[in-house]
Amino acid sequence: MRLAEYVSFDAVGLAELVAKGEVTPAELEAAAREAARAVNPRINAIVETWPADDEPIPGSTPLAGVPFLVKDLGVTMAGRRTELGSRLAAGNVAGADSFLMRRFRRAGLVTFGRTATPEMAYSITTEPVLYGATRNPWDLERSAGGSSGGAGAAVAAGVVPVAHATDAAGSIRIPAAYNGLFGLKPTRGRVSVGPGVDEIFNGLAVQGGVSRTVRDSAALLDQIRGPEPGDPYFAQQPSRPYAEEVTRHPGSLRIGVLAQAWGGRRTAAPVADALSRTVRLLESLGHRVEEVEVGLGADWEEFLLANARLWTANLTASIDELAAAFDRPIDSSTLEPVTLASYHYGQRVGGAQFVTALAIRNRVARSLAGYFETHDMLLTPTLPELPVPLGTYAEGAETLDGLDWLRRIFDRSPFTAAFNVAGTPAMSVPLTADDATGLPIGVQFAAGYGHEGLLFRLAGQLEQASPWSGRTPTVWAGNAGNHPSP
């Protein structure tokens, strides 16, 4: 299969070709590998590939036979490295498949590599020391976002149509916005994170993916949702497959608009314009849209401090475990400055402080749940600015402690983390682009707990009304011959 043909299909479309016998999974894998060779030297999104050993049954699922990439964190694949983007975990080989990996296999996905992540997924830009910076395929001098930046860049550049991603404070939605993709963060408890852990970051982190089309994300979530033995809790299963929701009319929704973030950072003009255009589109589709004020349940400094304590305490425990497992020191030879500073901050978090942070988590969840009693959705920018230049987050980072680092992250992504704390679903939709630069701009829609189906209905309607599939980045596998590697 030629690359130009391969990249013209989404994952569901490729699986349909496999089911009809028009192409084999091996041929699709070969095309994906060719795409990776064509674009990865320029974007550095994929840190390792391997010969896939999956043998999907054509037509067995809506994704059977589709090439796939997993993130270098959050999922384990037996016999393959999972290094968390860190020198501390370099060379770590998983002994068994995680529950999620088993579901990827049952879905018929053909996993042939892993994508880049910042160290320990502890940033919203993907620039780890271990493997170097991932570049945005729309502008190679800009960030691809994080922490699922490798997944975002790989999908945007056409290597695969959908890829695994995780989200603890926006790590699905931020790369989706930076790279012109669709990305939905599921409800807490929708996808199992076991068996190695019962929660990640006290339930703030969830599993999912990024994709070029809405239906691919819906099909992926259908394949991976649902509880596993031993899960401490789980979200109620939907009444119908999410793939069916994409084509259902959402009805007339009541949607609140929050244009300025809780933390006070002003939304840049191009993003504000994109939000205004989205409001006009929604109104033309019959939705009721109004500006709102949404209580967070805590002031911004309380919110920051609670997240810093939860994040760093969990990070510290993970680092201690890795250092013991590999008999490596915990110092600048194994950890980057902000990770090491956050580790030391986490060492000082006391038990009572940790419990207080969990109480803040509850207050945020209750406050946002109150909003969703009167509104179907909340619309915000995904991010308040365009993709930032590489190196932006590193400026002066060596002087920051764990709280200051989180303040820097949340200052530049103030709209996303609240929905991780509340456990509610949210999606970034690539409806517009900046007129001056051509860079994609994502807008975020959030819904109440368990209402991914409603989000998929609206996303499907928006994709039909204002399609984005015709927009492709500078680095695109479909015309890779026009872009020789440096």
Short mmCIF file of C-alpha atoms in Angstrom, two decimals:
data_model
loop_
_atom_site.label_atom_id
_atom_site.label_comp_id
_atom_site.label_asym_id
_atom_site.label_seq_id
_atom_site.Cartn_x
_atom_site.Cartn_y
_atom_site.Cartn_z
CA MET A 1 0.00 0.00 0.00
CA ARG A 2 1.38 3.42 -0.99
CA LEU A 3 1.83 5.96 1.79
CA ALA A 4 -0.49 8.46 0.11
CA GLU A 5 -3.23 5.83 0.20
CA TYR A 6 -2.41 4.62 3.72
CA VAL A 7 -2.69 8.08 5.28
CA SER A 8 -6.01 8.77 3.54
CA PHE A 9 -7.78 6.26 5.81
CA ASP A 10 -8.54 6.47 9.49
CA ALA A 11 -8.25 3.39 11.73
CA VAL A 12 -11.83 2.23 11.22
CA GLY A 13 -11.38 2.63 7.46
CA LEU A 14 -8.17 0.59 7.47
CA ALA A 15 -9.83 -2.16 9.51
CA GLU A 16 -12.67 -2.28 6.99
CA LEU A 17 -10.13 -2.86 4.20
CA VAL A 18 -8.64 -5.71 6.22
CA ALA A 19 -12.07 -7.21 6.84
CA LYS A 20 -12.82 -7.13 3.10
CA GLY A 21 -9.52 -8.80 2.28
CA GLU A 22 -8.31 -5.79 0.26
CA VAL A 23 -5.18 -5.44 2.39
CA THR A 24 -3.50 -7.55 5.05
CA PRO A 25 -2.41 -6.48 8.54
CA ALA A 26 1.18 -7.15 7.48
CA GLU A 27 0.83 -4.75 4.55
CA LEU A 28 -0.57 -2.08 6.85
CA GLU A 29 2.25 -2.60 9.32
CA ALA A 30 4.75 -2.24 6.47
CA ALA A 31 3.11 1.04 5.44
CA ALA A 32 3.21 2.33 9.01
CA ARG A 33 6.89 1.46 9.27
CA GLU A 34 7.57 3.27 6.02
CA ALA A 35 5.70 6.29 7.36
CA ALA A 36 7.75 6.19 10.55
CA ARG A 37 11.01 6.05 8.60
CA ALA A 38 9.87 8.99 6.50
CA VAL A 39 8.87 11.37 9.30
CA ASN A 40 10.38 10.26 12.60
CA PRO A 41 13.91 11.56 11.89
CA ARG A 42 12.33 15.03 11.78
CA ILE A 43 9.85 14.85 14.67
CA ASN A 44 11.43 12.29 17.07
CA ALA A 45 8.06 10.95 18.17
CA ILE A 46 8.89 7.22 18.27
CA VAL A 47 11.65 5.95 20.57
CA GLU A 48 11.61 2.28 19.54
CA THR A 49 10.01 -0.08 17.03
CA TRP A 50 9.95 -3.87 16.94
CA PRO A 51 8.53 -6.68 14.77
CA ALA A 52 4.89 -6.99 15.76
CA ASP A 53 3.81 -10.43 16.97
CA ASP A 54 0.06 -9.76 16.93
CA GLU A 55 -2.10 -11.93 14.68
CA PRO A 56 -5.48 -10.19 14.45
CA ILE A 57 -8.51 -11.90 12.98
CA PRO A 58 -9.82 -9.71 10.12
CA GLY A 59 -13.21 -8.24 10.90
CA SER A 60 -13.20 -9.44 14.52
CA THR A 61 -13.35 -5.88 15.86
CA PRO A 62 -13.70 -2.39 14.31
CA LEU A 63 -9.92 -1.95 14.72
CA ALA A 64 -8.58 -5.40 13.80
CA GLY A 65 -5.36 -5.18 11.79
CA VAL A 66 -4.64 -1.48 12.42
CA PRO A 67 -1.02 -0.47 13.19
CA PHE A 68 -0.65 0.96 16.68
CA LEU A 69 1.85 2.64 19.00
CA VAL A 70 1.87 2.63 22.81
CA LYS A 71 3.25 5.34 25.03
CA ASP A 72 6.50 4.72 26.91
CA LEU A 73 4.51 4.85 30.15
CA GLY A 74 1.20 3.71 31.59
CA VAL A 75 1.06 0.36 29.81
CA THR A 76 3.35 -2.68 29.84
CA MET A 77 3.94 -5.17 27.04
CA ALA A 78 5.60 -8.45 27.88
CA GLY A 79 9.22 -8.54 26.74
CA ARG A 80 9.28 -4.89 25.65
CA ARG A 81 10.91 -1.90 27.28
CA THR A 82 8.94 0.63 29.30
CA GLU A 83 11.38 3.35 30.36
CA LEU A 84 9.08 6.23 31.38
CA GLY A 85 11.28 8.63 29.42
CA SER A 86 13.84 8.46 32.22
CA ARG A 87 17.46 7.42 32.67
CA LEU A 88 16.41 5.98 36.02
CA ALA A 89 14.28 3.35 34.25
CA ALA A 90 16.47 2.94 31.15
CA GLY A 91 16.47 -0.65 29.92
CA ASN A 92 13.42 -1.66 31.97
CA VAL A 93 11.74 -4.66 30.32
CA ALA A 94 8.17 -5.57 31.25
CA GLY A 95 7.57 -9.09 32.45
CA ALA A 96 3.90 -9.24 31.49
CA ASP A 97 1.13 -7.45 29.64
CA SER A 98 -0.91 -5.00 31.69
CA PHE A 99 -4.71 -5.26 31.52
CA LEU A 100 -4.78 -2.44 29.00
CA MET A 101 -2.22 -4.13 26.76
CA ARG A 102 -4.34 -7.29 26.78
CA ARG A 103 -7.28 -5.22 25.60
CA PHE A 104 -5.23 -3.64 22.83
CA ARG A 105 -4.35 -7.16 21.67
CA ARG A 106 -7.98 -8.32 21.88
CA ALA A 107 -8.94 -5.28 19.83
CA GLY A 108 -6.75 -6.65 17.03
CA LEU A 109 -4.37 -3.68 17.11
CA VAL A 110 -0.90 -4.39 15.73
CA THR A 111 1.53 -2.76 18.17
CA PHE A 112 4.96 -2.17 16.66
CA GLY A 113 6.55 0.54 18.78
CA ARG A 114 6.45 3.04 21.63
CA THR A 115 6.18 6.81 21.62
CA ALA A 116 8.08 9.46 23.52
CA THR A 117 7.06 10.90 26.87
CA PRO A 118 8.69 13.50 29.11
CA GLU A 119 10.44 12.01 32.12
CA MET A 120 7.84 10.26 34.31
CA ALA A 121 5.17 12.09 32.23
CA TYR A 122 5.93 15.01 34.51
CA SER A 123 5.59 17.82 32.00
CA ILE A 124 3.26 19.08 29.28
CA THR A 125 6.07 19.26 26.74
CA THR A 126 7.95 16.19 25.54
CA GLU A 127 11.64 17.07 25.83
CA PRO A 128 13.29 14.32 27.90
CA VAL A 129 17.04 14.02 28.35
CA LEU A 130 16.85 10.28 27.61
CA TYR A 131 15.63 10.53 24.02
CA GLY A 132 15.56 14.24 23.20
CA ALA A 133 12.79 16.60 22.20
CA THR A 134 9.74 15.60 20.18
CA ARG A 135 8.96 18.23 17.55
CA ASN A 136 5.59 19.46 16.41
CA PRO A 137 4.94 18.35 12.79
CA TRP A 138 3.19 21.68 12.10
CA ASP A 139 6.27 23.68 13.13
CA LEU A 140 9.48 21.84 14.01
CA GLU A 141 10.63 24.60 16.33
CA ARG A 142 7.58 24.19 18.56
CA SER A 143 6.55 21.71 21.21
CA ALA A 144 4.30 18.75 20.42
CA GLY A 145 2.84 19.03 23.90
CA GLY A 146 2.88 16.41 26.60
CA SER A 147 2.94 14.20 28.24
CA SER A 148 1.62 12.19 25.28
CA GLY A 149 3.61 14.35 22.86
CA GLY A 150 5.14 11.43 21.00
CA ALA A 151 1.71 9.94 20.37
CA GLY A 152 0.35 13.30 19.23
CA ALA A 153 3.18 13.99 16.80
CA ALA A 154 3.16 10.45 15.39
CA VAL A 155 -0.59 10.51 14.69
CA ALA A 156 -0.53 14.05 13.31
CA ALA A 157 2.31 13.18 10.94
CA GLY A 158 0.46 10.12 9.61
CA VAL A 159 2.47 7.25 11.11
CA VAL A 160 -0.64 5.71 12.65
CA PRO A 161 -4.24 6.95 12.69
CA VAL A 162 -4.68 6.43 16.45
CA ALA A 163 -2.25 5.88 19.33
CA HIS A 164 -2.29 5.16 23.04
CA ALA A 165 -2.09 8.17 25.38
CA THR A 166 -2.55 8.94 29.07
CA ASP A 167 -3.91 12.01 30.86
CA ALA A 168 -3.23 13.16 34.45
CA ALA A 169 -3.66 16.93 33.91
CA GLY A 170 -4.31 17.28 30.18
CA SER A 171 -1.84 14.86 28.61
CA ILE A 172 -4.32 13.60 26.02
CA ARG A 173 -5.98 16.95 25.33
CA ILE A 174 -2.84 19.12 25.23
CA PRO A 175 -1.04 17.09 22.50
CA ALA A 176 -4.36 16.86 20.66
CA ALA A 177 -4.64 20.65 20.67
CA TYR A 178 -0.99 21.23 19.75
CA ASN A 179 -1.07 18.72 16.89
CA GLY A 180 -4.53 19.27 15.40
CA LEU A 181 -6.06 16.01 16.68
CA PHE A 182 -9.11 14.78 18.53
CA GLY A 183 -8.44 13.63 22.08
CA LEU A 184 -10.91 12.56 24.76
CA LYS A 185 -10.01 12.02 28.41
CA PRO A 186 -12.39 9.36 29.74
CA THR A 187 -14.21 9.34 33.06
CA ARG A 188 -12.27 8.12 36.08
CA GLY A 189 -12.81 4.37 36.35
CA ARG A 190 -13.72 3.94 32.67
CA VAL A 191 -10.49 2.08 31.77
CA SER A 192 -8.59 -0.20 34.12
CA VAL A 193 -5.02 0.80 35.02
CA GLY A 194 -4.19 -2.58 36.62
CA PRO A 195 -2.94 -4.95 37.65
CA GLY A 196 0.23 -3.22 38.88
CA VAL A 197 -1.71 -0.37 40.49
CA ASP A 198 -5.31 0.37 41.37
CA GLU A 199 -5.05 4.10 40.66
CA ILE A 200 -2.47 6.41 39.08
CA PHE A 201 -1.92 9.67 40.97
CA ASN A 202 -4.95 8.97 43.20
CA GLY A 203 -7.30 8.69 40.25
CA LEU A 204 -6.15 11.85 38.49
CA ALA A 205 -4.62 9.87 35.59
CA VAL A 206 -6.60 7.91 33.02
CA GLN A 207 -5.89 5.90 29.87
CA GLY A 208 -7.07 6.65 26.34
CA GLY A 209 -5.77 7.74 22.96
CA VAL A 210 -5.43 10.47 20.35
CA SER A 211 -6.73 10.19 16.80
CA ARG A 212 -7.37 12.11 13.61
CA THR A 213 -11.10 11.27 13.54
CA VAL A 214 -13.76 11.15 16.23
CA ARG A 215 -14.93 7.67 15.34
CA ASP A 216 -11.44 6.22 15.85
CA SER A 217 -11.34 7.48 19.46
CA ALA A 218 -14.85 6.13 20.01
CA ALA A 219 -13.91 2.72 18.60
CA LEU A 220 -10.76 2.61 20.73
CA LEU A 221 -12.61 3.46 23.93
CA ASP A 222 -15.21 0.81 23.15
CA GLN A 223 -12.43 -1.77 23.00
CA ILE A 224 -10.65 -0.79 26.23
CA ARG A 225 -13.46 0.33 28.56
CA GLY A 226 -14.79 -1.76 31.43
CA PRO A 227 -13.53 -3.12 34.75
CA GLU A 228 -11.00 -5.82 35.46
CA PRO A 229 -10.82 -8.15 38.50
CA GLY A 230 -9.67 -6.27 41.58
CA ASP A 231 -10.41 -2.75 40.35
CA PRO A 232 -11.46 -0.64 43.37
CA TYR A 233 -14.27 1.07 41.44
CA PHE A 234 -15.47 1.53 37.88
CA ALA A 235 -17.72 3.81 35.86
CA GLN A 236 -21.10 2.46 34.80
CA GLN A 237 -20.96 0.97 31.32
CA PRO A 238 -22.69 2.95 28.56
CA SER A 239 -26.06 1.84 27.22
CA ARG A 240 -24.71 1.59 23.66
CA PRO A 241 -21.26 1.53 21.99
CA TYR A 242 -19.55 4.90 21.75
CA ALA A 243 -19.05 4.24 18.05
CA GLU A 244 -22.83 4.50 17.64
CA GLU A 245 -22.95 7.78 19.55
CA VAL A 246 -20.76 9.50 16.96
CA THR A 247 -23.57 9.42 14.39
CA ARG A 248 -26.44 10.21 16.80
CA HIS A 249 -27.84 13.74 16.96
CA PRO A 250 -26.92 15.39 20.28
CA GLY A 251 -30.10 17.43 20.50
CA SER A 252 -30.06 21.04 21.64
CA LEU A 253 -27.47 21.28 24.40
CA ARG A 254 -27.04 23.92 27.08
CA ILE A 255 -23.35 24.81 26.94
CA GLY A 256 -21.58 27.25 29.22
CA VAL A 257 -18.49 29.12 28.00
CA LEU A 258 -15.51 29.87 30.23
CA ALA A 259 -13.17 32.03 28.17
CA GLN A 260 -10.73 33.02 30.92
CA ALA A 261 -9.05 30.46 33.13
CA TRP A 262 -9.41 29.97 36.87
CA GLY A 263 -5.75 30.77 37.49
CA GLY A 264 -5.90 34.23 35.97
CA ARG A 265 -3.76 33.68 32.87
CA ARG A 266 -5.32 35.62 30.00
CA THR A 267 -6.34 33.78 26.86
CA ALA A 268 -4.31 34.89 23.84
CA ALA A 269 -6.13 36.67 21.02
CA PRO A 270 -5.90 33.86 18.42
CA VAL A 271 -7.33 31.39 20.93
CA ALA A 272 -10.08 33.77 22.02
CA ASP A 273 -11.01 34.22 18.37
CA ALA A 274 -11.13 30.44 17.90
CA LEU A 275 -13.42 30.17 20.92
CA SER A 276 -15.73 32.85 19.49
CA ARG A 277 -15.90 31.04 16.15
CA THR A 278 -16.78 27.83 18.00
CA VAL A 279 -19.59 29.57 19.85
CA ARG A 280 -21.05 30.82 16.56
CA LEU A 281 -20.83 27.32 15.08
CA LEU A 282 -22.59 25.83 18.10
CA GLU A 283 -25.36 28.41 17.91
CA SER A 284 -25.84 27.71 14.20
CA LEU A 285 -26.34 24.05 15.11
CA GLY A 286 -29.11 24.90 17.55
CA HIS A 287 -27.26 24.75 20.85
CA ARG A 288 -27.90 27.22 23.67
CA VAL A 289 -24.60 28.86 24.55
CA GLU A 290 -23.96 31.32 27.35
CA GLU A 291 -21.01 32.77 29.23
CA VAL A 292 -20.73 31.35 32.74
CA GLU A 293 -18.68 31.56 35.91
CA VAL A 294 -17.78 28.15 37.26
CA GLY A 295 -16.67 27.67 40.85
CA LEU A 296 -13.66 25.42 41.24
CA GLY A 297 -14.48 24.55 44.84
CA ALA A 298 -11.13 25.91 46.00
CA ASP A 299 -9.08 28.99 45.30
CA TRP A 300 -6.30 28.63 42.74
CA GLU A 301 -3.45 28.44 45.27
CA GLU A 302 -5.29 25.75 47.23
CA PHE A 303 -5.84 23.86 43.99
CA LEU A 304 -2.15 24.14 43.06
CA LEU A 305 -0.92 23.07 46.48
CA ALA A 306 -3.24 20.07 46.64
CA ASN A 307 -2.14 18.89 43.20
CA ALA A 308 1.53 19.44 44.04
CA ARG A 309 1.20 17.30 47.15
CA LEU A 310 -0.66 14.50 45.37
CA TRP A 311 1.63 14.55 42.34
CA THR A 312 4.94 14.72 44.16
CA ALA A 313 4.07 12.17 46.85
CA ASN A 314 3.10 9.66 44.17
CA LEU A 315 6.18 10.55 42.11
CA THR A 316 8.48 10.08 45.10
CA ALA A 317 7.12 6.60 45.81
CA SER A 318 7.57 5.59 42.16
CA ILE A 319 11.13 6.89 42.03
CA ASP A 320 12.07 5.07 45.23
CA GLU A 321 10.69 1.85 43.78
CA LEU A 322 12.57 2.25 40.48
CA ALA A 323 15.84 3.15 42.17
CA ALA A 324 15.63 0.06 44.37
CA ALA A 325 14.71 -2.19 41.45
CA PHE A 326 17.66 -1.08 39.30
CA ASP A 327 20.11 -0.28 42.12
CA ARG A 328 20.60 3.22 40.78
CA PRO A 329 21.16 6.48 42.67
CA ILE A 330 18.52 9.18 42.92
CA ASP A 331 20.49 12.18 41.76
CA SER A 332 21.26 14.30 38.70
CA SER A 333 22.82 11.32 36.93
CA THR A 334 19.44 9.60 36.73
CA LEU A 335 16.84 12.38 37.01
CA GLU A 336 16.28 15.74 35.35
CA PRO A 337 16.37 18.86 37.59
CA VAL A 338 12.59 19.39 37.87
CA THR A 339 11.96 15.69 38.52
CA LEU A 340 14.63 15.61 41.21
CA ALA A 341 13.28 18.79 42.81
CA SER A 342 9.77 17.36 42.74
CA TYR A 343 11.07 14.14 44.31
CA HIS A 344 12.56 16.07 47.22
CA TYR A 345 9.35 18.10 47.59
CA GLY A 346 7.36 14.87 47.74
CA GLN A 347 9.59 13.52 50.49
CA ARG A 348 8.40 16.39 52.68
CA VAL A 349 4.67 15.85 52.12
CA GLY A 350 3.18 14.62 55.37
CA GLY A 351 0.29 12.24 55.86
CA ALA A 352 -2.10 14.92 57.09
CA GLN A 353 -1.15 17.19 54.18
CA PHE A 354 -1.86 14.34 51.77
CA VAL A 355 -5.29 13.73 53.29
CA THR A 356 -6.05 17.45 53.06
CA ALA A 357 -5.13 17.36 49.38
CA LEU A 358 -7.62 14.53 48.87
CA ALA A 359 -10.25 16.67 50.57
CA ILE A 360 -9.55 19.42 48.00
CA ARG A 361 -10.01 16.82 45.27
CA ASN A 362 -13.45 16.09 46.70
CA ARG A 363 -14.39 19.78 46.88
CA VAL A 364 -13.46 20.30 43.23
CA ALA A 365 -15.44 17.23 42.17
CA ARG A 366 -18.52 18.36 44.08
CA SER A 367 -18.32 21.92 42.76
CA LEU A 368 -18.05 20.87 39.10
CA ALA A 369 -20.80 18.27 39.58
CA GLY A 370 -23.04 21.12 40.71
CA TYR A 371 -22.35 22.99 37.48
CA PHE A 372 -23.26 19.95 35.38
CA GLU A 373 -26.64 19.73 37.11
CA THR A 374 -27.71 22.84 35.18
CA HIS A 375 -25.58 22.59 32.01
CA ASP A 376 -24.85 19.75 29.60
CA MET A 377 -21.30 20.88 28.87
CA LEU A 378 -18.64 23.46 29.57
CA LEU A 379 -16.67 24.94 26.65
CA THR A 380 -13.19 26.38 27.22
CA PRO A 381 -10.01 26.78 25.22
CA THR A 382 -7.95 23.63 25.60
CA LEU A 383 -4.94 25.90 26.12
CA PRO A 384 -4.74 29.68 26.46
CA GLU A 385 -2.01 30.07 23.83
CA LEU A 386 -0.60 28.60 20.63
CA PRO A 387 2.01 25.81 20.78
CA VAL A 388 5.09 27.18 22.54
CA PRO A 389 8.65 27.06 21.19
CA LEU A 390 10.81 24.15 22.31
CA GLY A 391 12.77 25.03 25.42
CA THR A 392 10.09 27.32 26.86
CA TYR A 393 9.44 25.17 29.92
CA ALA A 394 13.14 24.62 30.61
CA GLU A 395 13.94 28.32 31.07
CA GLY A 396 15.08 28.70 34.69
CA ALA A 397 13.60 25.32 35.61
CA GLU A 398 16.70 24.36 37.60
CA THR A 399 15.69 26.91 40.28
CA LEU A 400 12.15 25.58 40.79
CA ASP A 401 10.88 23.32 43.56
CA GLY A 402 8.02 20.85 43.16
CA LEU A 403 5.30 23.42 43.80
CA ASP A 404 6.83 26.02 41.51
CA TRP A 405 7.18 23.49 38.68
CA LEU A 406 3.52 22.57 38.94
CA ARG A 407 2.63 26.26 39.04
CA ARG A 408 4.52 26.72 35.76
CA ILE A 409 2.70 23.77 34.15
CA PHE A 410 -0.75 24.80 35.35
CA ASP A 411 -0.17 28.45 34.41
CA ARG A 412 0.23 27.38 30.79
CA SER A 413 -2.52 24.76 30.88
CA PRO A 414 -5.06 26.18 33.36
CA PHE A 415 -8.19 24.72 31.75
CA THR A 416 -7.44 21.00 31.72
CA ALA A 417 -6.43 19.75 35.18
CA ALA A 418 -9.73 20.50 36.94
CA PHE A 419 -11.43 17.66 35.07
CA ASN A 420 -8.73 15.20 36.12
CA VAL A 421 -9.26 16.22 39.73
CA ALA A 422 -13.05 15.91 39.34
CA GLY A 423 -12.78 12.65 37.37
CA THR A 424 -15.10 13.87 34.62
CA PRO A 425 -14.65 13.37 30.86
CA ALA A 426 -13.37 16.14 28.60
CA MET A 427 -12.29 16.35 24.97
CA SER A 428 -10.17 18.61 22.79
CA VAL A 429 -11.58 19.19 19.31
CA PRO A 430 -9.40 20.69 16.52
CA LEU A 431 -12.06 22.96 15.07
CA THR A 432 -9.92 25.90 14.03
CA ALA A 433 -6.43 27.07 13.13
CA ASP A 434 -4.59 30.34 13.63
CA ASP A 435 -4.93 32.52 10.53
CA ALA A 436 -1.43 33.98 10.87
CA THR A 437 0.61 30.82 11.46
CA GLY A 438 -1.66 27.95 10.38
CA LEU A 439 -1.09 26.29 13.76
CA PRO A 440 -4.02 24.20 15.02
CA ILE A 441 -6.12 25.41 17.94
CA GLY A 442 -8.10 23.01 20.10
CA VAL A 443 -11.23 23.83 22.07
CA GLN A 444 -12.23 21.79 25.10
CA PHE A 445 -15.65 20.45 25.97
CA ALA A 446 -16.25 18.90 29.38
CA ALA A 447 -19.30 16.94 30.54
CA GLY A 448 -20.55 15.37 33.74
CA TYR A 449 -19.31 12.09 35.18
CA GLY A 450 -19.91 9.17 32.85
CA HIS A 451 -21.15 11.24 29.91
CA GLU A 452 -18.61 10.38 27.22
CA GLY A 453 -21.51 9.39 24.99
CA LEU A 454 -22.80 12.96 24.97
CA LEU A 455 -19.32 14.27 24.14
CA PHE A 456 -19.00 11.84 21.23
CA ARG A 457 -22.41 12.89 19.88
CA LEU A 458 -21.42 16.55 19.85
CA ALA A 459 -17.95 15.77 18.48
CA GLY A 460 -19.46 13.81 15.61
CA GLN A 461 -21.80 16.69 14.80
CA LEU A 462 -18.96 19.23 14.91
CA GLU A 463 -16.74 17.05 12.71
CA GLN A 464 -19.47 16.94 10.08
CA ALA A 465 -20.21 20.67 10.31
CA SER A 466 -16.59 21.85 10.35
CA PRO A 467 -14.33 18.99 9.17
CA TRP A 468 -10.63 19.14 9.91
CA SER A 469 -9.37 16.06 8.05
CA GLY A 470 -8.23 18.14 5.10
CA ARG A 471 -5.71 20.05 7.20
CA THR A 472 -2.33 18.30 7.30
CA PRO A 473 0.95 19.45 8.87
CA THR A 474 4.23 20.36 7.22
CA VAL A 475 5.68 16.97 8.15
CA TRP A 476 3.15 14.51 6.72
CA ALA A 477 3.85 10.94 5.69
CA GLY A 478 1.53 11.26 2.71
CA ASN A 479 3.91 13.64 0.94
CA ALA A 480 7.11 12.63 2.71
CA GLY A 481 9.05 12.55 -0.56
CA ASN A 482 8.83 16.32 -0.61
CA HIS A 483 10.52 16.63 2.76
CA PRO A 484 13.96 14.99 2.85
CA SER A 485 15.38 14.25 6.28
CA PRO A 486 17.95 16.77 7.54
#
